[in-house]
């Protein structure tokens, strides 16, 4: 298990962690996978669930090789690369699957190529010529096959960068991949992950990370540096004071990979944060998951979940080695030990300085945090992960709000729906209607003939949710709040209070609970529609500190009066 250096509260008053802790964590993670390496060193097959691609051994090799490359390129012992060099020589004799269209080895090839670029002198240049040629031939499949039409277009870019370093033809893959992601840029540092409205952590650990690493290694710097800075200007506000990222979107099992774009900003010299704040954010995320081993198995392996194993956190492509994409979070080891990000005293993160209420029009998100408890909430009016034409709600995308200390439940938390024939409707595709300081809005169609237009307004720990519903008279409207495990106790509290339109309240039970614990309770409000339009309003509160009085809603003036006397007009 982990043996960490003593905390240094002089250099790192917020986390206690220094570069030495990062190095020790990297070494421990690499050491833990060694018993699962194949005799020829080409595969690392970890115990547990297999992914749908049946490439788990290659995933284990590639994703831990990326971690080893960061460690060695940052001054670690080159001996850590020896088993990977041996595995490279043998894996291409038949153990590694061929790269094909939209097939998992394309993903792993990107990690291998970046690792080879970073450690060229220690590994690549020492390989026999025939091993180099076999490696290049395998990697070349990434340049010639079709990626999935999303962040996968950046994997050929990573491989092509290695070819470029060697003076070889990249077959147009760099230009092709970077051009493809242009159509998904929404402004303010936010990309869609493909043609749908997929906004989540992939924006940071994929859409920004690969162009940033490519720029760091000699590729084009702009517009990627400017966009990364724009993204980071708000991204730091999404880390809890306890270090946790927001639990939202797919692949949350990559956990502290969320620190990667923070380090990328330091690598390119475009971070909007002081070096001490940048390290505080990154170290906080790593420490949150590793300090007490909460994300690890007894064998020291990263588990398939957020803390321990958690099936609802997974996707069909998740396998036993998938969590090691968290290796991206160690990007900061590429900074020299005397870089200010390692040597300056830690400074507080944005959520520790003041309350935040940041509207992001591009993705339709509202970042909402409170300094009193360091808790972050993400109000969602734009990210839905819906296929063309719509589909079932994805609980990791479709909720009205997510946070750093709660998770989705069944029945659905933070959900607005109609109740038709005893069944609650889905939210379906989300149409964003705007966002600004302290507010965001959207609409959805629960059925083809009904419409819900929603506005969220936030201040302190409170969020006012107002819905204008077009539905037949008598239709029941249901609104739920935050799901808290019964074990949450007094350290975390939630409330859901009616302001207008809702006439009854209840508490729904979720025996399966959330990622934070079993037996969750979900507050619920209901009311009936008039005709042709009805307005429903409530205040939902999530807090780990004493909350101020709830706001007052004036349906005639269409205003909200907050506890401090501030009067705010409703945007719609």
XYZ file of C-alpha atoms in Angstrom:
572
model
C 0.000 0.000 0.000
C 0.971 3.646 0.053
C 3.903 4.854 2.104
C 3.830 8.636 1.892
C 6.280 11.237 3.161
C 5.246 13.323 6.177
C 2.941 16.194 5.333
C 4.542 19.598 4.854
C 2.072 22.162 6.145
C 4.555 25.001 5.715
C 4.874 24.607 1.967
C 1.390 23.146 1.495
C -0.878 24.541 4.230
C -4.074 23.313 2.525
C -3.190 19.757 1.489
C 0.131 19.001 3.162
C 1.240 17.372 -0.097
C 4.361 18.243 -2.072
C 6.072 16.925 -5.176
C 7.479 14.135 -3.007
C 3.921 12.949 -2.327
C 3.146 12.901 -6.046
C 6.276 10.878 -6.738
C 5.514 8.438 -3.939
C 1.929 8.026 -5.159
C 3.099 7.363 -8.723
C 5.630 4.790 -7.508
C 3.041 3.049 -5.353
C 0.493 2.845 -8.171
C 3.113 1.399 -10.516
C 4.362 -1.074 -7.919
C 0.830 -2.339 -7.209
C 0.237 -3.485 -10.815
C 3.494 -5.461 -11.106
C 2.046 -8.784 -9.884
C -0.436 -8.675 -12.762
C 2.081 -8.217 -15.560
C 2.282 -11.115 -18.025
C 5.511 -13.154 -18.151
C 6.490 -11.461 -21.420
C 5.630 -8.026 -19.890
C 3.318 -7.073 -22.781
C 0.038 -7.135 -20.834
C -1.109 -6.020 -17.401
C -4.381 -7.813 -16.725
C -5.906 -6.684 -13.458
C -8.513 -8.695 -11.538
C -12.175 -7.894 -11.989
C -14.578 -6.916 -14.697
C -13.670 -7.166 -18.389
C -14.523 -4.335 -20.758
C -16.563 -4.864 -23.902
C -13.455 -4.459 -26.096
C -11.589 -7.422 -24.575
C -8.414 -5.296 -24.572
C -7.972 -5.095 -20.812
C -4.390 -6.335 -20.749
C -3.350 -3.749 -23.329
C -5.189 -1.049 -21.373
C -3.271 -2.030 -18.267
C 0.031 -1.791 -20.132
C -0.662 1.493 -21.958
C -2.245 3.485 -19.143
C 0.369 2.576 -16.558
C 3.120 3.173 -19.133
C 1.849 6.745 -19.429
C 2.244 7.099 -15.665
C 5.745 5.583 -15.777
C 6.673 7.975 -18.606
C 5.558 11.027 -16.611
C 7.545 9.746 -13.641
C 10.756 9.099 -15.583
C 10.526 12.212 -17.755
C 10.144 14.165 -14.525
C 13.398 12.805 -13.093
C 12.427 9.339 -11.889
C 14.505 6.175 -12.177
C 14.628 5.011 -15.835
C 14.557 1.421 -14.577
C 10.770 1.843 -14.297
C 10.645 1.737 -18.104
C 12.463 -1.602 -18.501
C 9.407 -3.894 -18.272
C 7.553 -1.623 -20.686
C 10.429 -1.802 -23.162
C 10.382 -5.584 -22.922
C 6.602 -5.635 -23.308
C 6.837 -3.462 -26.396
C 9.164 -5.979 -27.987
C 6.913 -8.954 -27.262
C 3.424 -7.491 -27.435
C 3.696 -6.843 -31.134
C 4.425 -10.503 -31.792
C 0.755 -11.312 -31.328
C -0.421 -10.311 -27.842
C -1.675 -6.867 -28.865
C -4.787 -6.597 -31.052
C -4.452 -4.877 -34.397
C -5.680 -1.279 -34.577
C -8.941 -1.101 -36.543
C -11.757 1.364 -37.096
C -13.292 2.613 -33.830
C -11.507 -0.092 -31.809
C -10.054 0.337 -28.320
C -6.371 -0.177 -29.246
C -6.512 3.237 -30.950
C -7.095 4.804 -27.523
C -4.217 2.919 -25.945
C -1.897 3.707 -28.857
C -2.158 7.398 -27.934
C -0.898 6.765 -24.386
C 1.915 4.589 -25.715
C 2.934 7.216 -28.282
C 2.980 10.020 -25.699
C 5.016 7.824 -23.367
C 7.518 7.107 -26.132
C 7.801 10.798 -26.988
C 8.474 11.746 -23.387
C 11.062 9.006 -22.790
C 12.624 8.746 -26.211
C 16.230 8.896 -24.964
C 15.639 6.415 -22.135
C 13.529 3.875 -24.074
C 12.903 4.327 -27.796
C 16.431 5.153 -28.873
C 17.693 2.013 -27.120
C 15.304 -0.422 -28.815
C 16.543 -2.760 -31.536
C 15.692 -1.540 -35.033
C 13.325 -4.443 -35.672
C 11.309 -3.641 -32.524
C 11.118 -0.004 -33.557
C 9.835 -0.998 -36.986
C 7.169 -3.336 -35.595
C 6.072 -0.615 -33.174
C 5.768 1.981 -35.916
C 3.817 -0.388 -38.117
C 1.346 -1.070 -35.300
C 1.006 2.608 -34.395
C 0.537 3.497 -38.079
C -2.852 1.796 -37.901
C -4.030 4.746 -35.792
C -3.270 7.105 -38.670
C -5.150 4.976 -41.203
C -8.300 3.921 -39.391
C -11.442 5.779 -38.388
C -11.840 6.996 -34.810
C -15.142 7.351 -32.992
C -16.474 10.789 -33.944
C -15.638 12.561 -30.685
C -12.493 13.059 -28.582
C -11.065 9.962 -30.304
C -9.932 12.209 -33.181
C -7.157 13.383 -30.868
C -5.627 9.903 -30.486
C -4.218 9.906 -34.048
C -2.880 13.409 -33.288
C -0.927 11.989 -30.333
C 0.486 9.169 -32.448
C 1.220 11.419 -35.403
C 3.197 13.727 -33.136
C 5.573 10.859 -32.398
C 5.957 10.173 -36.122
C 6.708 13.846 -36.648
C 9.414 13.719 -33.963
C 11.054 10.865 -35.867
C 10.905 12.735 -39.170
C 8.281 10.362 -40.553
C 5.126 11.104 -42.541
C 2.152 11.652 -40.250
C -0.209 11.058 -43.200
C -2.099 14.263 -42.416
C -3.367 12.936 -39.088
C -2.359 15.988 -37.035
C -4.127 18.474 -39.267
C -7.103 16.160 -39.746
C -7.645 15.574 -36.029
C -7.173 19.171 -34.902
C -9.454 20.424 -37.669
C -12.161 17.962 -36.672
C -12.498 19.232 -33.100
C -12.999 22.809 -34.343
C -16.647 22.136 -35.145
C -17.253 21.293 -31.496
C -15.786 24.407 -29.912
C -18.536 26.397 -28.168
C -16.473 29.263 -26.768
C -15.237 30.195 -23.273
C -12.942 27.169 -23.331
C -15.687 24.575 -23.813
C -15.882 21.843 -26.452
C -18.701 19.432 -27.124
C -17.423 15.861 -27.086
C -18.825 15.048 -30.518
C -21.995 16.188 -32.246
C -24.308 15.870 -29.229
C -24.509 18.050 -26.131
C -21.879 16.136 -24.187
C -20.183 18.487 -21.735
C -18.289 16.877 -18.882
C -14.779 16.117 -17.625
C -13.690 15.014 -21.119
C -13.455 18.719 -21.959
C -10.489 18.938 -19.600
C -8.809 15.535 -19.684
C -9.200 15.002 -23.457
C -10.295 17.954 -25.610
C -7.789 20.299 -23.935
C -5.181 17.838 -22.732
C -4.082 16.294 -26.040
C -3.642 19.605 -27.910
C -1.813 20.997 -24.848
C 0.591 18.038 -24.645
C 1.129 18.252 -28.395
C 1.913 21.964 -28.039
C 4.275 21.291 -25.141
C 6.168 18.788 -27.298
C 6.524 21.188 -30.230
C 3.142 21.364 -31.948
C 1.046 24.481 -32.568
C 0.383 26.470 -29.400
C -2.559 28.542 -30.594
C -5.507 28.621 -30.394
C -5.178 25.852 -27.818
C -3.295 27.825 -25.165
C -5.791 30.686 -25.267
C -8.724 28.286 -25.074
C -7.137 26.362 -22.219
C -6.714 29.567 -20.229
C -10.362 30.475 -20.860
C -11.466 27.047 -19.659
C -9.265 27.152 -16.567
C -10.560 30.588 -15.591
C -13.730 28.876 -14.345
C -12.609 25.274 -14.025
C -10.843 25.793 -10.702
C -14.177 26.818 -9.194
C -15.443 23.263 -9.744
C -13.131 21.694 -7.117
C -14.478 21.246 -3.594
C -12.446 22.530 -0.670
C -11.954 18.849 0.199
C -10.318 18.367 -3.228
C -13.110 16.463 -4.944
C -14.151 17.186 -8.526
C -17.867 17.320 -9.325
C -19.380 13.856 -9.732
C -20.874 14.317 -13.201
C -20.663 12.716 -16.631
C -19.221 9.482 -17.920
C -15.879 7.922 -16.994
C -15.902 9.432 -13.513
C -13.731 6.455 -12.525
C -10.769 8.444 -13.931
C -11.075 10.585 -10.780
C -7.933 12.711 -10.387
C -7.405 12.883 -14.140
C -9.472 16.021 -13.471
C -6.184 17.622 -12.349
C -4.609 17.205 -15.806
C -5.819 20.495 -17.383
C -4.660 22.408 -14.286
C -1.141 21.057 -14.839
C -1.431 21.676 -18.602
C -1.982 25.350 -17.876
C 1.306 25.392 -15.954
C 3.151 23.506 -18.699
C 2.073 26.042 -21.338
C 2.415 29.032 -19.020
C -1.213 30.099 -19.448
C -2.716 29.266 -16.059
C -4.977 31.998 -14.666
C -4.035 30.854 -11.165
C -0.981 31.516 -9.050
C 1.375 28.503 -8.973
C 0.403 27.917 -5.348
C -3.292 27.807 -6.203
C -2.702 25.497 -9.162
C -0.854 23.001 -6.974
C -3.515 23.305 -4.279
C -6.205 22.306 -6.813
C -4.236 19.412 -8.283
C -2.887 18.074 -4.988
C -6.314 18.404 -3.430
C -7.800 16.121 -6.083
C -5.060 13.493 -5.766
C -5.118 13.581 -1.983
C -8.903 13.290 -1.878
C -8.811 9.859 -3.496
C -5.500 8.458 -2.270
C -4.698 9.880 1.181
C -6.646 7.223 3.051
C -6.748 4.670 0.230
C -10.470 5.250 -0.290
C -10.200 4.735 -4.072
C -7.938 1.676 -3.764
C -8.425 -2.053 -3.332
C -6.562 -3.882 -0.550
C -3.938 -4.669 -3.205
C -3.417 -0.961 -3.907
C -5.239 -1.026 -7.266
C -7.584 1.709 -8.434
C -11.118 0.381 -8.126
C -13.999 0.614 -10.586
C -15.916 3.413 -8.933
C -15.527 6.800 -7.283
C -14.303 5.599 -3.908
C -14.769 1.841 -3.689
C -16.363 -0.259 -6.450
C -19.619 1.258 -7.715
C -21.444 -0.291 -10.668
C -23.622 2.748 -11.577
C -20.434 4.790 -12.101
C -19.394 2.525 -14.987
C -20.004 2.395 -18.711
C -19.991 -0.732 -20.921
C -16.446 0.118 -22.018
C -15.171 0.203 -18.412
C -12.794 -2.628 -17.549
C -10.483 -3.453 -14.679
C -7.616 -1.320 -16.043
C -9.767 1.576 -17.242
C -9.333 3.668 -14.055
C -5.659 4.096 -14.906
C -6.519 6.893 -17.315
C -6.238 8.713 -13.990
C -2.512 8.655 -14.860
C -3.152 11.861 -16.786
C -3.445 13.629 -13.454
C 0.320 13.148 -12.986
C 1.102 15.457 -15.922
C 2.568 17.942 -13.439
C 5.596 15.708 -12.890
C 6.862 17.044 -16.240
C 7.419 20.387 -14.516
C 10.941 20.566 -13.058
C 11.263 20.279 -9.306
C 12.258 23.956 -9.068
C 9.180 25.168 -10.965
C 7.065 27.651 -8.948
C 4.123 25.237 -9.078
C 6.186 22.962 -6.828
C 8.109 25.526 -4.785
C 5.628 28.302 -4.005
C 3.447 28.077 -0.916
C -0.048 26.733 -1.546
C -2.797 29.309 -1.795
C -6.546 28.771 -1.438
C -8.672 27.573 -4.331
C -11.446 29.750 -5.753
C -14.191 28.114 -3.659
C -12.290 28.892 -0.471
C -12.031 32.604 -1.274
C -15.675 33.542 -1.942
C -19.043 32.186 -3.046
C -19.165 31.419 -6.767
C -22.118 31.636 -9.172
C -20.667 31.358 -12.682
C -22.980 30.951 -15.669
C -21.425 29.271 -18.733
C -23.569 29.942 -21.826
C -21.699 27.557 -24.145
C -22.292 24.338 -22.231
C -25.366 25.690 -20.417
C -23.895 25.062 -16.982
C -23.881 27.057 -13.760
C -21.023 26.532 -11.281
C -22.330 27.284 -7.800
C -20.227 27.046 -4.638
C -20.153 28.355 -1.087
C -17.042 29.373 0.846
C -18.588 28.559 4.229
C -18.498 24.827 3.514
C -16.355 24.592 0.359
C -19.120 22.652 -1.413
C -19.562 22.845 -5.207
C -22.829 22.349 -7.074
C -23.130 22.141 -10.875
C -26.539 23.242 -12.163
C -27.188 21.607 -15.518
C -29.115 23.351 -18.275
C -27.152 22.101 -21.250
C -25.405 18.725 -20.986
C -27.586 15.723 -21.832
C -25.547 12.998 -23.615
C -28.543 12.311 -25.843
C -28.323 10.488 -29.188
C -29.968 12.071 -32.252
C -33.721 11.927 -31.744
C -33.373 11.428 -28.014
C -33.259 8.382 -25.773
C -33.524 7.270 -22.148
C -32.175 9.665 -19.542
C -28.593 9.068 -18.451
C -28.429 9.672 -14.676
C -24.832 10.899 -15.008
C -25.924 13.677 -17.397
C -29.644 14.357 -17.223
C -30.151 15.687 -13.713
C -30.789 19.360 -13.022
C -27.862 19.482 -10.607
C -24.764 17.590 -9.476
C -22.268 18.252 -6.710
C -18.957 17.249 -5.176
C -20.652 15.484 -2.251
C -23.776 13.869 -3.726
C -24.590 11.464 -6.524
C -27.587 10.489 -8.666
C -30.207 8.167 -7.253
C -33.179 6.039 -8.283
C -35.868 7.395 -8.133
C -34.289 10.349 -9.855
C -32.958 13.158 -7.702
C -32.844 16.773 -8.973
C -35.390 15.987 -11.660
C -38.434 17.789 -13.001
C -41.030 15.624 -14.703
C -44.653 15.113 -15.547
C -46.462 12.153 -14.026
C -48.500 10.454 -16.758
C -50.372 7.209 -16.093
C -48.396 6.821 -12.887
C -45.014 7.074 -14.637
C -42.610 9.989 -14.456
C -41.366 11.330 -17.775
C -37.757 11.676 -18.867
C -36.087 15.027 -19.307
C -34.856 14.046 -22.773
C -32.823 16.396 -24.987
C -32.078 19.725 -23.308
C -32.325 23.027 -25.184
C -30.239 25.688 -23.413
C -31.892 29.111 -23.164
C -28.973 31.085 -21.775
C -26.765 31.507 -18.724
C -25.231 34.420 -16.868
C -23.973 35.441 -13.430
C -26.045 33.449 -10.968
C -28.532 31.927 -13.418
C -29.056 29.433 -16.239
C -32.118 28.315 -18.182
C -33.262 25.572 -20.540
C -36.278 23.808 -21.941
C -37.217 20.191 -22.566
C -40.162 18.279 -24.006
C -41.217 15.389 -21.748
C -43.678 14.396 -24.492
C -44.093 15.757 -28.024
C -47.074 17.882 -26.952
C -45.731 19.211 -23.638
C -43.030 21.705 -22.740
C -41.119 22.599 -19.574
C -39.119 25.839 -19.564
C -36.851 26.042 -16.526
C -34.748 28.706 -14.835
C -32.261 28.238 -11.993
C -31.167 31.213 -9.873
C -28.562 30.739 -7.145
C -27.204 32.608 -4.158
C -25.462 31.218 -1.095
C -26.441 27.545 -0.658
C -29.888 28.116 -2.219
C -31.134 27.495 -5.752
C -34.538 28.734 -6.901
C -36.003 26.531 -9.623
C -38.837 27.994 -11.625
C -40.669 25.973 -14.281
C -43.202 27.190 -16.820
C -45.134 24.100 -17.860
C -47.304 23.698 -20.933
C -49.430 20.577 -20.407
C -53.110 19.580 -20.128
C -54.945 20.790 -17.045
C -54.634 18.365 -14.155
C -51.262 16.978 -15.251
C -49.067 16.325 -12.225
C -45.672 18.045 -12.109
C -43.021 16.456 -9.912
C -39.813 18.082 -8.682
C -37.161 16.277 -6.638
C -34.170 17.596 -4.702
C -30.792 16.314 -3.542
C -30.464 12.634 -2.635
C -28.626 12.113 0.653
C -27.726 8.756 2.195
C -29.307 8.284 5.606
C -25.749 7.993 6.939
C -24.984 11.584 5.860
C -25.931 12.734 9.368
C -25.700 16.378 10.314
C -22.553 17.139 8.301
C -24.591 17.545 5.116
C -28.191 18.705 4.842
C -30.675 19.335 2.060
C -34.085 20.928 1.803
C -36.761 21.296 -0.884
C -39.356 23.990 -0.148
C -42.358 24.987 -2.302
C -42.609 28.625 -3.392
C -45.439 28.490 -5.935
C -47.641 25.891 -7.623
C -46.541 22.851 -5.637
C -49.186 21.670 -3.177
C -47.778 18.560 -1.481
C -44.446 17.148 -0.400
C -43.050 13.702 0.347
C -39.789 11.814 0.740
C -38.880 9.058 -1.707
C -36.669 6.169 -0.673
C -33.714 4.965 -2.744
C -32.504 1.659 -1.249
C -29.618 1.461 -3.729
C -28.514 4.881 -2.538
C -25.832 6.869 -4.321
C -22.082 6.675 -4.837
C -21.785 8.295 -1.398
C -23.752 5.653 0.521
C -26.808 3.354 0.597
C -30.415 4.002 1.589
C -30.723 7.529 0.257
C -33.707 9.813 0.810
C -34.984 12.062 -1.992
C -37.258 15.019 -1.171
C -40.164 15.460 -3.593
C -42.790 18.125 -4.434
C -45.884 17.752 -6.606
C -48.638 19.962 -7.964
C -51.209 20.028 -10.786
C -51.156 22.075 -13.978
C -53.776 24.647 -14.870
C -54.329 25.594 -18.525
C -52.666 26.478 -20.867
C -49.533 27.344 -18.876
C -48.666 26.877 -15.211
C -45.772 28.150 -13.145
C -44.090 26.096 -10.429
C -41.321 27.379 -8.188
C -39.313 25.925 -5.330
C -36.055 26.454 -3.478
C -33.593 23.596 -3.192
C -30.755 23.767 -0.692
C -27.622 21.685 -0.193
C -25.279 22.766 2.572
C -22.617 21.595 4.993
C -22.863 24.806 7.017
C -25.745 26.717 8.633
C -27.906 28.028 5.779
C -29.393 31.523 5.657
C -33.179 31.941 5.353
C -34.651 30.816 2.025
C -35.533 33.393 -0.631
C -38.993 34.795 -1.345
C -40.636 34.492 -4.766
C -43.026 37.165 -6.087
C -45.083 35.707 -8.968
C -46.609 39.077 -9.865
C -43.373 41.030 -10.101
C -41.496 37.942 -11.338
C -38.700 38.510 -8.838
C -36.789 36.624 -6.178
C -35.754 38.381 -2.962
C -32.723 36.798 -1.309
C -31.870 36.644 2.384
C -29.551 39.672 2.130
C -32.309 41.851 0.602
C -31.077 41.549 -2.985
C -33.980 41.542 -5.443
C -33.361 39.651 -8.675
C -35.602 39.611 -11.727
C -36.310 36.218 -13.237
C -34.398 35.994 -16.558
C -37.287 34.484 -18.558
